[in-house]
Coordinates of N, CA and C in Angstrom, one line a residue:
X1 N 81.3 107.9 114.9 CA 81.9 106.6 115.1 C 80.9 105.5 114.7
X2 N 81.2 104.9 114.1 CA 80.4 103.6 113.8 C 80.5 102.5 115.0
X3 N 79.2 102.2 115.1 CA 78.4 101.6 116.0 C 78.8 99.6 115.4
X4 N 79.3 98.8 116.5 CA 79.0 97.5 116.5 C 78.0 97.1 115.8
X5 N 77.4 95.8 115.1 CA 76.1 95.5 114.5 C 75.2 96.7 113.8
X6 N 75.9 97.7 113.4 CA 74.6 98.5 113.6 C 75.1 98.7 111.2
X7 N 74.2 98.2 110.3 CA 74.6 98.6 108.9 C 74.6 99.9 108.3
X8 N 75.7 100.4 107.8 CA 75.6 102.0 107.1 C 75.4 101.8 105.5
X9 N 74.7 101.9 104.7 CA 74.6 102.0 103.5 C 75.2 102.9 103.0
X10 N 76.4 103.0 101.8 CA 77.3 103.9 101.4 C 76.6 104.4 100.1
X11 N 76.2 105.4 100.5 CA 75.3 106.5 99.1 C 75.8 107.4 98.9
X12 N 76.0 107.2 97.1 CA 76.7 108.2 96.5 C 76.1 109.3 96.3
X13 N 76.4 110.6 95.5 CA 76.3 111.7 95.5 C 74.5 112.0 95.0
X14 N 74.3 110.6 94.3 CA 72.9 110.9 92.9 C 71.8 110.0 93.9
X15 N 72.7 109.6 95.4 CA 71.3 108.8 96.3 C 71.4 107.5 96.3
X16 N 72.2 106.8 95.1 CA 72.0 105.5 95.1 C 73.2 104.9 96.2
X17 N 72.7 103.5 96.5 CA 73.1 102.9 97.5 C 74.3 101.8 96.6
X18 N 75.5 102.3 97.0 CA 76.5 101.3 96.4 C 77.1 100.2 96.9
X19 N 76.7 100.1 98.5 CA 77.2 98.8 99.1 C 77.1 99.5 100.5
X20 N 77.3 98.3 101.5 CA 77.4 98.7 103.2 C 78.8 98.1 104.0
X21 N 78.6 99.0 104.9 CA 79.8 98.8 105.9 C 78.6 98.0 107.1
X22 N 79.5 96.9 107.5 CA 78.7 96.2 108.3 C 79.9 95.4 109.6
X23 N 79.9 95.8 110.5 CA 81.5 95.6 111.4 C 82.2 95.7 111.0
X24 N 82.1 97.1 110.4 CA 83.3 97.7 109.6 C 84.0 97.1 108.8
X25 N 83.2 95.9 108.0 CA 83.7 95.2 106.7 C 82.4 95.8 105.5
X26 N 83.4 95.7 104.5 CA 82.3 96.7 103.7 C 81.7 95.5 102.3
X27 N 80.8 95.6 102.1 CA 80.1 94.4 101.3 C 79.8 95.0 100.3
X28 N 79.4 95.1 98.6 CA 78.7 94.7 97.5 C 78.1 93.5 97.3
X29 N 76.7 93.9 96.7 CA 76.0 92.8 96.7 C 76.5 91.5 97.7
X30 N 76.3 91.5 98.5 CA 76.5 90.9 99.9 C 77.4 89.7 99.7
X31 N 78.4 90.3 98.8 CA 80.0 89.6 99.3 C 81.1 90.9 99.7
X32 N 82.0 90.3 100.8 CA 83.3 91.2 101.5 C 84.0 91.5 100.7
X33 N 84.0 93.0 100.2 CA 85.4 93.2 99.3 C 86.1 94.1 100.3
X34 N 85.7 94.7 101.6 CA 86.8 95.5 102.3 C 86.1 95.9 103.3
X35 N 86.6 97.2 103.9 CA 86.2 97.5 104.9 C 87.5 98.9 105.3
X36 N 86.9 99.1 106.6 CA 87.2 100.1 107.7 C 88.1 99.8 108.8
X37 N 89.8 100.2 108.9 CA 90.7 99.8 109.7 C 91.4 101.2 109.9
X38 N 90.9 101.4 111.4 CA 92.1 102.8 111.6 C 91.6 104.2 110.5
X39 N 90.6 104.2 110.6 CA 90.3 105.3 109.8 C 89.8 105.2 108.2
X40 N 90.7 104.4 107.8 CA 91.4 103.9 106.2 C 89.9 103.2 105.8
X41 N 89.5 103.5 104.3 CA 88.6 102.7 103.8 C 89.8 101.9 102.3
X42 N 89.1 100.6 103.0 CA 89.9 99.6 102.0 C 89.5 99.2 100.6
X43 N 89.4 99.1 99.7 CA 88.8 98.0 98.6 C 89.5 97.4 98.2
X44 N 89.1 96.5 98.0 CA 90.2 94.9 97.6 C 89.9 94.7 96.3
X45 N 88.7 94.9 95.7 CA 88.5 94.7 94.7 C 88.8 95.9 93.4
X46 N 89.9 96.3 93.3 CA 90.3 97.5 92.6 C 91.0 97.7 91.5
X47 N 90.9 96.3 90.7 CA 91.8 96.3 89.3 C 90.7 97.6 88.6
X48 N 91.8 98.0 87.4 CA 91.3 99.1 86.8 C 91.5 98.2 85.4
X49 N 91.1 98.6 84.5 CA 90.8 98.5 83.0 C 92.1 98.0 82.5
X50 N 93.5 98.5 82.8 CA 94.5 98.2 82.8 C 95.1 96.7 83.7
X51 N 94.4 96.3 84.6 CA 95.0 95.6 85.6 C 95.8 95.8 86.6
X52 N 95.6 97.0 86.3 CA 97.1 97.4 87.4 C 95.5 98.2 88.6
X53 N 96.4 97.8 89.7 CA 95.6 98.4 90.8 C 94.8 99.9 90.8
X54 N 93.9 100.5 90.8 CA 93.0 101.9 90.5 C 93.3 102.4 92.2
X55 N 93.8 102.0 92.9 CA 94.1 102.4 94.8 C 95.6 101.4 95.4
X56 N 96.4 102.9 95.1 CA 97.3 101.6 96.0 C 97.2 101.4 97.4
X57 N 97.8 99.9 97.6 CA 97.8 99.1 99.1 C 96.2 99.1 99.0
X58 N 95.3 98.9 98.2 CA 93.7 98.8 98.3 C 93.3 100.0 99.4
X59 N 94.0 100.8 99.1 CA 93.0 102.5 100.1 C 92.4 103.3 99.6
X60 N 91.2 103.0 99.4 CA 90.0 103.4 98.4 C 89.8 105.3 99.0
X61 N 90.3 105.3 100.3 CA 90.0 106.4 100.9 C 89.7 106.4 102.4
X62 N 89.1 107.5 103.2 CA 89.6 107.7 104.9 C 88.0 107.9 105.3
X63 N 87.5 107.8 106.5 CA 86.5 108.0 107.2 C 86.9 109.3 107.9
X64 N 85.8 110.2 107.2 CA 85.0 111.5 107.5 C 84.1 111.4 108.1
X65 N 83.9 111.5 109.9 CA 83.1 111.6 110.2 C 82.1 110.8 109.8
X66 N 80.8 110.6 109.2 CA 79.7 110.0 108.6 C 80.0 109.7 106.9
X67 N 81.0 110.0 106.3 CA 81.3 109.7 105.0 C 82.8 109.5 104.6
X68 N 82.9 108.6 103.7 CA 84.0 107.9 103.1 C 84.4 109.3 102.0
X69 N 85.9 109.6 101.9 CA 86.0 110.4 101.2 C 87.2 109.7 100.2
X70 N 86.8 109.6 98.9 CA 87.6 108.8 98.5 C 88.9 109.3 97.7
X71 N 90.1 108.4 97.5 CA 91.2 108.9 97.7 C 91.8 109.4 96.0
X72 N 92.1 110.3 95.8 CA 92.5 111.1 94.8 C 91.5 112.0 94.4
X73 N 90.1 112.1 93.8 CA 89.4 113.1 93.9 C 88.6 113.5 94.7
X74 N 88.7 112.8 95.9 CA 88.3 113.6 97.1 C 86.4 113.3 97.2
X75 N 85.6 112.6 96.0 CA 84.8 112.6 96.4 C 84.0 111.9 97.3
X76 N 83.0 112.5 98.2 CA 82.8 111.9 99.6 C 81.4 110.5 98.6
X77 N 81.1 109.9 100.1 CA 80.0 109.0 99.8 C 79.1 109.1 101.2
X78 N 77.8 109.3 101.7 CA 77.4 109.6 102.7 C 77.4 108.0 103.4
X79 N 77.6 108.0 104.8 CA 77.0 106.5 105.7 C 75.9 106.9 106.4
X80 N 75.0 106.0 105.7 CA 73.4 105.7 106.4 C 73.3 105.1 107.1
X81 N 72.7 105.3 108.2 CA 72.5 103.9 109.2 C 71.3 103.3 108.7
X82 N 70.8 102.3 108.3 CA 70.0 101.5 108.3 C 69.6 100.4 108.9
X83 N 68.4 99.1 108.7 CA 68.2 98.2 109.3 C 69.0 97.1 108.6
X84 N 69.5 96.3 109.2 CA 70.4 94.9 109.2 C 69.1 94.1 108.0
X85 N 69.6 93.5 107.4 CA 68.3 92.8 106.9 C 68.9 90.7 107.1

């Protein structure tokens, strides 16, 4: 369960750090493109090459325990707890 105040850094499979969930709103480069409701990981920012949406209703994917597993090929992203900066 994710913790109030407390930042998870979302790390992909190669270690790198792709953005955080922070009150369950999820940030890139420290602007809001979504977040965490009812399980559901959101992204809002999801036009694909075509323009047409890459996630419909922006559901990038579901919370796994400690990892976002994302939606059509299934691959996970680990949540790190880290320090708030």
């Amino acid at each position: 369960m994710l913790k109030p105040g407390t930042r998870y850094n979302l790390v992909s499979y190669d270690g790198s750090v792709l953005g955080y969930l922070l009150d369950s709103f999820y940030y890139e480069n420290d602007q809001r493109i979504g977040g965490v409701k009812d399980g559901l990981f959101y992204y809002e920012l999801n036009q694909g090459a075509t323009g047409m949406p890459t996630f419909p209703d922006d559901i990038a994917g579901h919370l796994e325990g400690m990892e976002i597993v994302r939606t059509g090929d299934g691959v996970r992203f680990q949540l790190i707890e880290s320090e708030a900066r």
